[in-house]
Amino acid sequence: MADRAAVKVWDPVVRLFHWGVVTAFTVAYVTEDEGLGVHVWAGYTLAALLLVRLLWGFVGRGHARFADFSCSPAVAWRYVKALFSGRARRYLGHNPAGAWMIFLMLAVLAAVTVSGLMVYGADQGAGPLGGMLAGSPEGVEHLWEEIHEFAAHFALVLVMIHIAGVVVASIVHKENLVGAMWHGCKRGEGPGPAGARHGPCGRSATCVLMVLVSATLLLAAWGGGWARADHDEARRRVEAGDIVPLSQIIAAARARYPGGRLLEAELEPAHDGARYEVELLDAGGRVHELLFDAVSGRYLGLESDEFYHRRQGREDDDGWRGGKD
């Protein structure tokens, strides 16, 4: 019987997306605790690749289209059971389990990038969302950090499951699926050029990918620069002493809780320059930690709200550790 001809299955956009995500996610994950600049740009790259893949899932051709491999969870589960029993049907494009992994991975990586932008904007006052999120209460920042870390760790778990599935499917179907994603070819379903209608999109697909990724990265850089300009101006005002007097901030805090006892007030560096943190003890024995923007005096919200007996061991005098009065 004649040899089964190789068929071009994965176009350049799909392949570049796959290996681009592998690279960007790996770089972002290993620079989580250090190298913020590298971490952020790896995140931007990941976001750009996701946008391209979402678009290509609708306007691409052949096995790149979402419609080509969409299936129900029941179909995917039956495929998994058949795979581990060695009786799974071979698919030229994505198999049902792989299809669901793609959709799940796209959703989780989207959560990673969106939460990362939220954290970067709230914590650093930078990025496309920096102008909107700078000066956010630490509770909001912490929430997005937790979401970001959970989504990143969950994505890593999905990667491990994906790798295991690729290894098992490669063994069962006796083909190198990793190599296929590299060069784009798989063996056809039979002799001759069967399936050749799903050939590559050629250089135009690669150009589209490069243009869209570049445009997204430039947009991110522009947004980050705009937010950074506001951030730097606020810092300049703080360094010049052009901030609201402490007495005005304390008066504003006491106006919110009449008769409250001042426990502590301090000037802290913040994403948009600086902010005042004021702790008051109300008549009911509850401690309120209020946040105010040091430049404008705007009330930012409550960072914490707890009963006084939980604060044993901390100073409770009318201490002041910085600021302008």
PDB file of C-alpha atoms in Angstrom:
ATOM      1  CA  MET A   1       0.000   0.000   0.000  1.00  0.00           C
ATOM      2  CA  ALA A   2       1.303   3.444  -0.817  1.00  0.00           C
ATOM      3  CA  ASP A   3       2.654   5.602   1.972  1.00  0.00           C
ATOM      4  CA  ARG A   4       0.301   8.108   3.458  1.00  0.00           C
ATOM      5  CA  ALA A   5       1.254  11.553   2.255  1.00  0.00           C
ATOM      6  CA  ALA A   6       2.098  14.286   4.726  1.00  0.00           C
ATOM      7  CA  VAL A   7      -0.628  16.899   5.050  1.00  0.00           C
ATOM      8  CA  LYS A   8      -0.134  20.483   6.131  1.00  0.00           C
ATOM      9  CA  VAL A   9      -2.496  20.811   9.092  1.00  0.00           C
ATOM     10  CA  TRP A  10      -1.297  23.733  11.243  1.00  0.00           C
ATOM     11  CA  ASP A  11      -0.872  27.111   9.573  1.00  0.00           C
ATOM     12  CA  PRO A  12       1.855  29.598  10.615  1.00  0.00           C
ATOM     13  CA  VAL A  13      -0.445  31.579  12.908  1.00  0.00           C
ATOM     14  CA  VAL A  14      -1.420  28.501  14.940  1.00  0.00           C
ATOM     15  CA  ARG A  15       2.186  27.349  15.235  1.00  0.00           C
ATOM     16  CA  LEU A  16       3.607  30.759  16.099  1.00  0.00           C
ATOM     17  CA  PHE A  17       0.824  31.248  18.631  1.00  0.00           C
ATOM     18  CA  HIS A  18       1.558  27.901  20.270  1.00  0.00           C
ATOM     19  CA  TRP A  19       5.296  28.367  20.652  1.00  0.00           C
ATOM     20  CA  GLY A  20       4.919  32.058  21.420  1.00  0.00           C
ATOM     21  CA  VAL A  21       2.622  31.227  24.331  1.00  0.00           C
ATOM     22  CA  VAL A  22       5.063  28.563  25.532  1.00  0.00           C
ATOM     23  CA  THR A  23       7.863  31.134  25.569  1.00  0.00           C
ATOM     24  CA  ALA A  24       5.899  34.077  26.982  1.00  0.00           C
ATOM     25  CA  PHE A  25       4.224  32.053  29.740  1.00  0.00           C
ATOM     26  CA  THR A  26       7.510  30.426  30.770  1.00  0.00           C
ATOM     27  CA  VAL A  27       9.314  33.770  30.945  1.00  0.00           C
ATOM     28  CA  ALA A  28       6.451  35.393  32.862  1.00  0.00           C
ATOM     29  CA  TYR A  29       6.205  32.498  35.316  1.00  0.00           C
ATOM     30  CA  VAL A  30       9.917  32.333  36.172  1.00  0.00           C
ATOM     31  CA  THR A  31      10.154  36.137  36.586  1.00  0.00           C
ATOM     32  CA  GLU A  32       7.137  36.321  38.892  1.00  0.00           C
ATOM     33  CA  ASP A  33       9.100  37.465  41.954  1.00  0.00           C
ATOM     34  CA  GLU A  34      11.885  39.426  40.246  1.00  0.00           C
ATOM     35  CA  GLY A  35      12.550  41.162  36.977  1.00  0.00           C
ATOM     36  CA  LEU A  36       9.295  43.139  36.852  1.00  0.00           C
ATOM     37  CA  GLY A  37      10.082  44.697  33.487  1.00  0.00           C
ATOM     38  CA  VAL A  38      10.648  41.330  31.817  1.00  0.00           C
ATOM     39  CA  HIS A  39       7.586  39.885  33.562  1.00  0.00           C
ATOM     40  CA  VAL A  40       5.364  42.730  32.360  1.00  0.00           C
ATOM     41  CA  TRP A  41       6.492  42.556  28.731  1.00  0.00           C
ATOM     42  CA  ALA A  42       6.107  38.795  28.718  1.00  0.00           C
ATOM     43  CA  GLY A  43       2.551  39.417  29.912  1.00  0.00           C
ATOM     44  CA  TYR A  44       1.941  41.973  27.171  1.00  0.00           C
ATOM     45  CA  THR A  45       3.208  39.488  24.599  1.00  0.00           C
ATOM     46  CA  LEU A  46       0.928  36.800  25.995  1.00  0.00           C
ATOM     47  CA  ALA A  47      -2.059  39.154  25.823  1.00  0.00           C
ATOM     48  CA  ALA A  48      -1.251  40.040  22.212  1.00  0.00           C
ATOM     49  CA  LEU A  49      -0.964  36.381  21.230  1.00  0.00           C
ATOM     50  CA  LEU A  50      -4.302  35.582  22.872  1.00  0.00           C
ATOM     51  CA  LEU A  51      -6.035  38.360  20.948  1.00  0.00           C
ATOM     52  CA  VAL A  52      -4.555  37.100  17.695  1.00  0.00           C
ATOM     53  CA  ARG A  53      -5.639  33.513  18.385  1.00  0.00           C
ATOM     54  CA  LEU A  54      -9.173  34.558  19.277  1.00  0.00           C
ATOM     55  CA  LEU A  55      -9.427  36.481  16.021  1.00  0.00           C
ATOM     56  CA  TRP A  56      -7.851  33.666  14.016  1.00  0.00           C
ATOM     57  CA  GLY A  57     -10.289  31.168  15.495  1.00  0.00           C
ATOM     58  CA  PHE A  58     -13.034  32.935  13.547  1.00  0.00           C
ATOM     59  CA  VAL A  59     -11.308  34.222  10.411  1.00  0.00           C
ATOM     60  CA  GLY A  60      -8.605  31.586   9.929  1.00  0.00           C
ATOM     61  CA  ARG A  61      -8.897  28.536   7.709  1.00  0.00           C
ATOM     62  CA  GLY A  62      -9.221  24.794   8.150  1.00  0.00           C
ATOM     63  CA  HIS A  63      -8.256  23.322  11.496  1.00  0.00           C
ATOM     64  CA  ALA A  64      -7.419  26.753  12.943  1.00  0.00           C
ATOM     65  CA  ARG A  65     -11.111  27.681  13.177  1.00  0.00           C
ATOM     66  CA  PHE A  66     -12.916  27.092  16.456  1.00  0.00           C
ATOM     67  CA  ALA A  67     -15.846  25.645  14.517  1.00  0.00           C
ATOM     68  CA  ASP A  68     -13.559  22.881  13.232  1.00  0.00           C
ATOM     69  CA  PHE A  69     -12.969  21.349  16.652  1.00  0.00           C
ATOM     70  CA  SER A  70     -15.873  22.454  18.859  1.00  0.00           C
ATOM     71  CA  CYS A  71     -17.556  19.514  20.581  1.00  0.00           C
ATOM     72  CA  SER A  72     -19.559  18.653  23.682  1.00  0.00           C
ATOM     73  CA  PRO A  73     -17.942  17.662  27.003  1.00  0.00           C
ATOM     74  CA  ALA A  74     -19.441  14.171  26.609  1.00  0.00           C
ATOM     75  CA  VAL A  75     -17.589  13.681  23.324  1.00  0.00           C
ATOM     76  CA  ALA A  76     -14.336  14.841  24.910  1.00  0.00           C
ATOM     77  CA  TRP A  77     -14.789  12.492  27.873  1.00  0.00           C
ATOM     78  CA  ARG A  78     -15.497   9.530  25.616  1.00  0.00           C
ATOM     79  CA  TYR A  79     -12.332  10.325  23.695  1.00  0.00           C
ATOM     80  CA  VAL A  80     -10.245  10.422  26.893  1.00  0.00           C
ATOM     81  CA  LYS A  81     -11.569   7.030  28.000  1.00  0.00           C
ATOM     82  CA  ALA A  82     -10.941   5.559  24.547  1.00  0.00           C
ATOM     83  CA  LEU A  83      -7.447   7.075  24.482  1.00  0.00           C
ATOM     84  CA  PHE A  84      -6.349   5.369  27.669  1.00  0.00           C
ATOM     85  CA  SER A  85      -7.797   2.084  26.450  1.00  0.00           C
ATOM     86  CA  GLY A  86      -5.835   2.442  23.202  1.00  0.00           C
ATOM     87  CA  ARG A  87      -8.958   2.586  20.997  1.00  0.00           C
ATOM     88  CA  ALA A  88      -9.299   6.324  20.399  1.00  0.00           C
ATOM     89  CA  ARG A  89     -10.084   7.560  16.907  1.00  0.00           C
ATOM     90  CA  ARG A  90      -7.328   9.604  15.289  1.00  0.00           C
ATOM     91  CA  TYR A  91      -8.146  13.201  14.314  1.00  0.00           C
ATOM     92  CA  LEU A  92      -6.251  15.137  11.687  1.00  0.00           C
ATOM     93  CA  GLY A  93      -6.893  18.400  13.547  1.00  0.00           C
ATOM     94  CA  HIS A  94      -7.474  18.840  17.270  1.00  0.00           C
ATOM     95  CA  ASN A  95      -8.986  15.830  19.018  1.00  0.00           C
ATOM     96  CA  PRO A  96     -11.955  16.449  21.379  1.00  0.00           C
ATOM     97  CA  ALA A  97      -9.824  16.425  24.544  1.00  0.00           C
ATOM     98  CA  GLY A  98      -7.325  18.784  22.958  1.00  0.00           C
ATOM     99  CA  ALA A  99     -10.145  21.056  21.842  1.00  0.00           C
ATOM    100  CA  TRP A 100     -11.472  21.457  25.365  1.00  0.00           C
ATOM    101  CA  MET A 101      -7.959  22.003  26.669  1.00  0.00           C
ATOM    102  CA  ILE A 102      -7.541  24.828  24.142  1.00  0.00           C
ATOM    103  CA  PHE A 103     -10.753  26.566  25.191  1.00  0.00           C
ATOM    104  CA  LEU A 104      -9.941  26.148  28.884  1.00  0.00           C
ATOM    105  CA  MET A 105      -6.375  27.350  28.415  1.00  0.00           C
ATOM    106  CA  LEU A 106      -7.514  30.407  26.464  1.00  0.00           C
ATOM    107  CA  ALA A 107      -9.927  31.314  29.263  1.00  0.00           C
ATOM    108  CA  VAL A 108      -7.368  30.808  32.042  1.00  0.00           C
ATOM    109  CA  LEU A 109      -4.600  32.680  30.221  1.00  0.00           C
ATOM    110  CA  ALA A 110      -7.048  35.519  29.593  1.00  0.00           C
ATOM    111  CA  ALA A 111      -7.670  35.616  33.356  1.00  0.00           C
ATOM    112  CA  VAL A 112      -3.903  35.658  33.937  1.00  0.00           C
ATOM    113  CA  THR A 113      -3.332  38.611  31.615  1.00  0.00           C
ATOM    114  CA  VAL A 114      -6.343  40.669  32.721  1.00  0.00           C
ATOM    115  CA  SER A 115      -5.574  40.188  36.421  1.00  0.00           C
ATOM    116  CA  GLY A 116      -1.914  40.969  35.711  1.00  0.00           C
ATOM    117  CA  LEU A 117      -2.875  44.273  34.100  1.00  0.00           C
ATOM    118  CA  MET A 118      -5.079  45.048  37.110  1.00  0.00           C
ATOM    119  CA  VAL A 119      -2.252  44.312  39.560  1.00  0.00           C
ATOM    120  CA  TYR A 120       0.258  46.342  37.531  1.00  0.00           C
ATOM    121  CA  GLY A 121      -2.107  49.274  37.344  1.00  0.00           C
ATOM    122  CA  ALA A 122      -3.037  49.196  41.038  1.00  0.00           C
ATOM    123  CA  ASP A 123       0.430  48.419  42.414  1.00  0.00           C
ATOM    124  CA  GLN A 124       2.653  50.449  40.095  1.00  0.00           C
ATOM    125  CA  GLY A 125       0.265  53.010  38.654  1.00  0.00           C
ATOM    126  CA  ALA A 126       1.499  51.850  35.261  1.00  0.00           C
ATOM    127  CA  GLY A 127       0.317  49.955  32.221  1.00  0.00           C
ATOM    128  CA  PRO A 128      -2.805  50.589  30.143  1.00  0.00           C
ATOM    129  CA  LEU A 129      -4.959  50.609  33.303  1.00  0.00           C
ATOM    130  CA  GLY A 130      -2.557  52.605  35.482  1.00  0.00           C
ATOM    131  CA  GLY A 131      -4.366  55.896  35.106  1.00  0.00           C
ATOM    132  CA  MET A 132      -7.616  54.324  36.251  1.00  0.00           C
ATOM    133  CA  LEU A 133      -6.306  52.090  39.064  1.00  0.00           C
ATOM    134  CA  ALA A 134      -3.471  54.138  40.585  1.00  0.00           C
ATOM    135  CA  GLY A 135      -4.148  54.755  44.257  1.00  0.00           C
ATOM    136  CA  SER A 136      -6.473  51.773  44.655  1.00  0.00           C
ATOM    137  CA  PRO A 137      -6.897  50.510  48.236  1.00  0.00           C
ATOM    138  CA  GLU A 138      -4.546  47.683  49.133  1.00  0.00           C
ATOM    139  CA  GLY A 139      -7.517  45.363  49.592  1.00  0.00           C
ATOM    140  CA  VAL A 140      -8.388  45.726  45.913  1.00  0.00           C
ATOM    141  CA  GLU A 141      -4.764  45.251  44.885  1.00  0.00           C
ATOM    142  CA  HIS A 142      -4.457  42.167  47.084  1.00  0.00           C
ATOM    143  CA  LEU A 143      -7.608  40.626  45.596  1.00  0.00           C
ATOM    144  CA  TRP A 144      -6.258  40.964  42.060  1.00  0.00           C
ATOM    145  CA  GLU A 145      -2.879  39.589  43.169  1.00  0.00           C
ATOM    146  CA  GLU A 146      -4.599  36.490  44.548  1.00  0.00           C
ATOM    147  CA  ILE A 147      -6.580  36.031  41.327  1.00  0.00           C
ATOM    148  CA  HIS A 148      -3.435  36.530  39.239  1.00  0.00           C
ATOM    149  CA  GLU A 149      -1.393  34.003  41.211  1.00  0.00           C
ATOM    150  CA  PHE A 150      -4.168  31.414  41.287  1.00  0.00           C
ATOM    151  CA  ALA A 151      -4.793  31.725  37.550  1.00  0.00           C
ATOM    152  CA  ALA A 152      -1.061  31.432  36.789  1.00  0.00           C
ATOM    153  CA  HIS A 153      -0.670  28.315  38.946  1.00  0.00           C
ATOM    154  CA  PHE A 154      -3.837  26.806  37.462  1.00  0.00           C
ATOM    155  CA  ALA A 155      -2.486  27.490  33.978  1.00  0.00           C
ATOM    156  CA  LEU A 156       0.696  25.607  34.900  1.00  0.00           C
ATOM    157  CA  VAL A 157      -1.402  22.626  36.014  1.00  0.00           C
ATOM    158  CA  LEU A 158      -3.224  22.710  32.670  1.00  0.00           C
ATOM    159  CA  VAL A 159       0.129  22.796  30.874  1.00  0.00           C
ATOM    160  CA  MET A 160       1.228  19.648  32.713  1.00  0.00           C
ATOM    161  CA  ILE A 161      -2.040  17.893  31.811  1.00  0.00           C
ATOM    162  CA  HIS A 162      -1.671  19.038  28.201  1.00  0.00           C
ATOM    163  CA  ILE A 163       1.867  17.673  27.954  1.00  0.00           C
ATOM    164  CA  ALA A 164       0.756  14.337  29.418  1.00  0.00           C
ATOM    165  CA  GLY A 165      -2.119  14.157  26.931  1.00  0.00           C
ATOM    166  CA  VAL A 166       0.181  14.903  23.999  1.00  0.00           C
ATOM    167  CA  VAL A 167       2.576  12.155  25.081  1.00  0.00           C
ATOM    168  CA  VAL A 168      -0.218   9.578  25.445  1.00  0.00           C
ATOM    169  CA  ALA A 169      -1.875  10.546  22.134  1.00  0.00           C
ATOM    170  CA  SER A 170       1.489  10.419  20.349  1.00  0.00           C
ATOM    171  CA  ILE A 171       2.050   6.878  21.613  1.00  0.00           C
ATOM    172  CA  VAL A 172      -1.469   5.638  20.869  1.00  0.00           C
ATOM    173  CA  HIS A 173      -1.616   7.143  17.367  1.00  0.00           C
ATOM    174  CA  LYS A 174       2.071   6.487  16.633  1.00  0.00           C
ATOM    175  CA  GLU A 175       2.881  10.012  15.512  1.00  0.00           C
ATOM    176  CA  ASN A 176       4.963  12.900  16.811  1.00  0.00           C
ATOM    177  CA  LEU A 177       2.425  15.557  17.765  1.00  0.00           C
ATOM    178  CA  VAL A 178       5.101  17.923  19.088  1.00  0.00           C
ATOM    179  CA  GLY A 179       6.911  17.796  15.761  1.00  0.00           C
ATOM    180  CA  ALA A 180       3.637  18.343  13.922  1.00  0.00           C
ATOM    181  CA  MET A 181       3.071  21.559  15.854  1.00  0.00           C
ATOM    182  CA  TRP A 182       6.588  22.642  14.907  1.00  0.00           C
ATOM    183  CA  HIS A 183       6.556  22.030  11.142  1.00  0.00           C
ATOM    184  CA  GLY A 184       2.773  21.916  10.683  1.00  0.00           C
ATOM    185  CA  CYS A 185       2.541  18.504   8.970  1.00  0.00           C
ATOM    186  CA  LYS A 186       0.828  15.253   9.947  1.00  0.00           C
ATOM    187  CA  ARG A 187       0.355  12.074   7.999  1.00  0.00           C
ATOM    188  CA  GLY A 188      -2.816  12.013   5.916  1.00  0.00           C
ATOM    189  CA  GLU A 189      -5.781   9.732   6.485  1.00  0.00           C
ATOM    190  CA  GLY A 190      -4.896   7.651   3.436  1.00  0.00           C
ATOM    191  CA  PRO A 191      -2.707   7.425   0.309  1.00  0.00           C
ATOM    192  CA  GLY A 192      -2.233  10.576  -1.719  1.00  0.00           C
ATOM    193  CA  PRO A 193      -2.728  14.224  -0.817  1.00  0.00           C
ATOM    194  CA  ALA A 194      -5.900  13.740   1.233  1.00  0.00           C
ATOM    195  CA  GLY A 195      -6.708  16.719   3.379  1.00  0.00           C
ATOM    196  CA  ALA A 196      -4.453  19.019   1.397  1.00  0.00           C
ATOM    197  CA  ARG A 197      -7.322  21.526   1.232  1.00  0.00           C
ATOM    198  CA  HIS A 198      -6.272  22.592   4.716  1.00  0.00           C
ATOM    199  CA  GLY A 199      -2.907  23.817   3.475  1.00  0.00           C
ATOM    200  CA  PRO A 200      -0.980  26.728   4.971  1.00  0.00           C
ATOM    201  CA  CYS A 201      -2.080  30.308   4.618  1.00  0.00           C
ATOM    202  CA  GLY A 202       1.443  31.204   3.571  1.00  0.00           C
ATOM    203  CA  ARG A 203       3.314  34.389   4.234  1.00  0.00           C
ATOM    204  CA  SER A 204       0.157  36.476   4.572  1.00  0.00           C
ATOM    205  CA  ALA A 205      -0.796  34.627   7.771  1.00  0.00           C
ATOM    206  CA  THR A 206       2.610  35.263   9.296  1.00  0.00           C
ATOM    207  CA  CYS A 207       2.382  38.943   8.359  1.00  0.00           C
ATOM    208  CA  VAL A 208      -1.058  39.228   9.949  1.00  0.00           C
ATOM    209  CA  LEU A 209       0.240  37.686  13.172  1.00  0.00           C
ATOM    210  CA  MET A 210       3.261  39.987  13.319  1.00  0.00           C
ATOM    211  CA  VAL A 211       1.201  43.110  12.616  1.00  0.00           C
ATOM    212  CA  LEU A 212      -1.448  42.312  15.235  1.00  0.00           C
ATOM    213  CA  VAL A 213       1.078  41.375  17.921  1.00  0.00           C
ATOM    214  CA  SER A 214       3.125  44.501  17.213  1.00  0.00           C
ATOM    215  CA  ALA A 215       0.030  46.719  17.302  1.00  0.00           C
ATOM    216  CA  THR A 216      -1.057  45.282  20.647  1.00  0.00           C
ATOM    217  CA  LEU A 217       2.391  45.737  22.173  1.00  0.00           C
ATOM    218  CA  LEU A 218       2.607  49.324  20.912  1.00  0.00           C
ATOM    219  CA  LEU A 219      -0.833  50.069  22.355  1.00  0.00           C
ATOM    220  CA  ALA A 220       0.244  48.627  25.704  1.00  0.00           C
ATOM    221  CA  ALA A 221       3.424  50.699  25.667  1.00  0.00           C
ATOM    222  CA  TRP A 222       1.491  53.872  24.798  1.00  0.00           C
ATOM    223  CA  GLY A 223      -1.017  53.267  27.585  1.00  0.00           C
ATOM    224  CA  GLY A 224       1.772  52.538  30.036  1.00  0.00           C
ATOM    225  CA  GLY A 225       3.626  55.724  29.114  1.00  0.00           C
ATOM    226  CA  TRP A 226       0.485  57.823  29.543  1.00  0.00           C
ATOM    227  CA  ALA A 227      -0.172  56.385  32.992  1.00  0.00           C
ATOM    228  CA  ARG A 228       3.499  56.739  33.963  1.00  0.00           C
ATOM    229  CA  ALA A 229       3.411  60.464  33.113  1.00  0.00           C
ATOM    230  CA  ASP A 230       0.592  61.002  35.637  1.00  0.00           C
ATOM    231  CA  HIS A 231       2.468  58.850  38.150  1.00  0.00           C
ATOM    232  CA  ASP A 232       5.697  60.883  37.773  1.00  0.00           C
ATOM    233  CA  GLU A 233       3.868  64.208  38.104  1.00  0.00           C
ATOM    234  CA  ALA A 234       2.287  63.072  41.377  1.00  0.00           C
ATOM    235  CA  ARG A 235       5.673  61.941  42.691  1.00  0.00           C
ATOM    236  CA  ARG A 236       7.189  65.312  41.781  1.00  0.00           C
ATOM    237  CA  ARG A 237       4.529  67.113  43.795  1.00  0.00           C
ATOM    238  CA  VAL A 238       5.137  64.887  46.807  1.00  0.00           C
ATOM    239  CA  GLU A 239       8.900  65.412  46.664  1.00  0.00           C
ATOM    240  CA  ALA A 240       8.346  69.173  46.422  1.00  0.00           C
ATOM    241  CA  GLY A 241       6.175  69.088  49.546  1.00  0.00           C
ATOM    242  CA  ASP A 242       3.089  70.064  47.579  1.00  0.00           C
ATOM    243  CA  ILE A 243       0.750  67.841  49.600  1.00  0.00           C
ATOM    244  CA  VAL A 244      -2.281  68.269  51.819  1.00  0.00           C
ATOM    245  CA  PRO A 245      -1.395  69.107  55.465  1.00  0.00           C
ATOM    246  CA  LEU A 246      -1.780  66.285  57.967  1.00  0.00           C
ATOM    247  CA  SER A 247      -4.160  68.325  60.117  1.00  0.00           C
ATOM    248  CA  GLN A 248      -6.608  68.567  57.213  1.00  0.00           C
ATOM    249  CA  ILE A 249      -6.466  64.808  56.661  1.00  0.00           C
ATOM    250  CA  ILE A 250      -7.042  64.048  60.355  1.00  0.00           C
ATOM    251  CA  ALA A 251     -10.005  66.437  60.396  1.00  0.00           C
ATOM    252  CA  ALA A 252     -11.481  64.674  57.369  1.00  0.00           C
ATOM    253  CA  ALA A 253     -11.006  61.293  59.029  1.00  0.00           C
ATOM    254  CA  ARG A 254     -12.658  62.411  62.276  1.00  0.00           C
ATOM    255  CA  ALA A 255     -15.551  63.894  60.312  1.00  0.00           C
ATOM    256  CA  ARG A 256     -16.303  60.383  59.092  1.00  0.00           C
ATOM    257  CA  TYR A 257     -16.183  58.958  62.632  1.00  0.00           C
ATOM    258  CA  PRO A 258     -17.100  61.760  65.078  1.00  0.00           C
ATOM    259  CA  GLY A 259     -15.454  61.372  68.466  1.00  0.00           C
ATOM    260  CA  GLY A 260     -12.998  58.827  67.142  1.00  0.00           C
ATOM    261  CA  ARG A 261      -9.617  58.482  68.814  1.00  0.00           C
ATOM    262  CA  LEU A 262      -6.556  58.856  66.601  1.00  0.00           C
ATOM    263  CA  LEU A 263      -4.305  55.823  66.899  1.00  0.00           C
ATOM    264  CA  GLU A 264      -1.840  56.435  64.127  1.00  0.00           C
ATOM    265  CA  ALA A 265      -1.270  58.492  61.003  1.00  0.00           C
ATOM    266  CA  GLU A 266       1.520  58.137  58.491  1.00  0.00           C
ATOM    267  CA  LEU A 267       2.537  59.145  55.016  1.00  0.00           C
ATOM    268  CA  GLU A 268       3.244  56.159  52.778  1.00  0.00           C
ATOM    269  CA  PRO A 269       4.627  55.860  49.245  1.00  0.00           C
ATOM    270  CA  ALA A 270       1.863  54.901  46.826  1.00  0.00           C
ATOM    271  CA  HIS A 271       1.313  54.139  43.180  1.00  0.00           C
ATOM    272  CA  ASP A 272       0.337  57.721  42.339  1.00  0.00           C
ATOM    273  CA  GLY A 273       2.823  59.514  44.606  1.00  0.00           C
ATOM    274  CA  ALA A 274       1.877  59.108  48.257  1.00  0.00           C
ATOM    275  CA  ARG A 275      -1.089  58.610  50.509  1.00  0.00           C
ATOM    276  CA  TYR A 276      -2.014  59.096  54.129  1.00  0.00           C
ATOM    277  CA  GLU A 277      -3.024  56.122  56.241  1.00  0.00           C
ATOM    278  CA  VAL A 278      -5.038  57.143  59.296  1.00  0.00           C
ATOM    279  CA  GLU A 279      -6.204  54.747  62.015  1.00  0.00           C
ATOM    280  CA  LEU A 280      -9.116  55.748  64.229  1.00  0.00           C
ATOM    281  CA  LEU A 281     -10.748  53.955  67.151  1.00  0.00           C
ATOM    282  CA  ASP A 282     -14.492  54.618  67.288  1.00  0.00           C
ATOM    283  CA  ALA A 283     -16.751  54.546  70.350  1.00  0.00           C
ATOM    284  CA  GLY A 284     -17.703  50.939  69.663  1.00  0.00           C
ATOM    285  CA  GLY A 285     -14.121  49.712  69.915  1.00  0.00           C
ATOM    286  CA  ARG A 286     -13.647  49.203  66.204  1.00  0.00           C
ATOM    287  CA  VAL A 287     -10.509  50.323  64.406  1.00  0.00           C
ATOM    288  CA  HIS A 288     -10.870  51.947  60.997  1.00  0.00           C
ATOM    289  CA  GLU A 289      -7.876  52.403  58.705  1.00  0.00           C
ATOM    290  CA  LEU A 290      -8.721  55.176  56.267  1.00  0.00           C
ATOM    291  CA  LEU A 291      -6.766  56.015  53.137  1.00  0.00           C
ATOM    292  CA  PHE A 292      -6.407  59.508  51.651  1.00  0.00           C
ATOM    293  CA  ASP A 293      -4.540  60.709  48.588  1.00  0.00           C
ATOM    294  CA  ALA A 294      -1.709  62.943  49.824  1.00  0.00           C
ATOM    295  CA  VAL A 295      -1.734  65.217  46.778  1.00  0.00           C
ATOM    296  CA  SER A 296      -5.460  65.890  46.429  1.00  0.00           C
ATOM    297  CA  GLY A 297      -6.727  64.918  49.878  1.00  0.00           C
ATOM    298  CA  ARG A 298      -9.322  62.669  48.229  1.00  0.00           C
ATOM    299  CA  TYR A 299     -10.711  59.881  50.425  1.00  0.00           C
ATOM    300  CA  LEU A 300      -9.717  56.529  48.889  1.00  0.00           C
ATOM    301  CA  GLY A 301     -11.632  54.174  51.150  1.00  0.00           C
ATOM    302  CA  LEU A 302     -11.097  51.776  54.038  1.00  0.00           C
ATOM    303  CA  GLU A 303      -8.137  49.434  53.990  1.00  0.00           C
ATOM    304  CA  SER A 304      -9.236  47.509  57.092  1.00  0.00           C
ATOM    305  CA  ASP A 305     -12.010  47.506  59.639  1.00  0.00           C
ATOM    306  CA  GLU A 306     -11.464  45.407  62.767  1.00  0.00           C
ATOM    307  CA  PHE A 307     -12.138  45.281  66.501  1.00  0.00           C
ATOM    308  CA  TYR A 308      -9.550  46.866  68.774  1.00  0.00           C
ATOM    309  CA  HIS A 309      -8.959  43.734  70.867  1.00  0.00           C
ATOM    310  CA  ARG A 310      -7.434  42.072  67.794  1.00  0.00           C
ATOM    311  CA  ARG A 311      -4.716  44.758  67.753  1.00  0.00           C
ATOM    312  CA  GLN A 312      -3.127  43.965  71.124  1.00  0.00           C
ATOM    313  CA  GLY A 313       0.569  44.614  71.210  1.00  0.00           C
ATOM    314  CA  ARG A 314       0.488  47.450  68.691  1.00  0.00           C
ATOM    315  CA  GLU A 315       1.036  51.073  69.710  1.00  0.00           C
ATOM    316  CA  ASP A 316      -2.166  52.919  70.468  1.00  0.00           C
ATOM    317  CA  ASP A 317      -0.985  56.435  71.140  1.00  0.00           C
ATOM    318  CA  ASP A 318      -1.497  59.435  68.944  1.00  0.00           C
ATOM    319  CA  GLY A 319       1.727  58.674  67.085  1.00  0.00           C
ATOM    320  CA  TRP A 320       2.808  60.338  63.899  1.00  0.00           C
ATOM    321  CA  ARG A 321       5.623  58.988  61.753  1.00  0.00           C
ATOM    322  CA  GLY A 322       5.873  61.467  58.918  1.00  0.00           C
ATOM    323  CA  GLY A 323       3.960  63.964  56.872  1.00  0.00           C
ATOM    324  CA  LYS A 324       3.442  67.674  56.709  1.00  0.00           C
ATOM    325  CA  ASP A 325       1.449  69.424  59.401  1.00  0.00           C
TER     326      ASP A 325
END
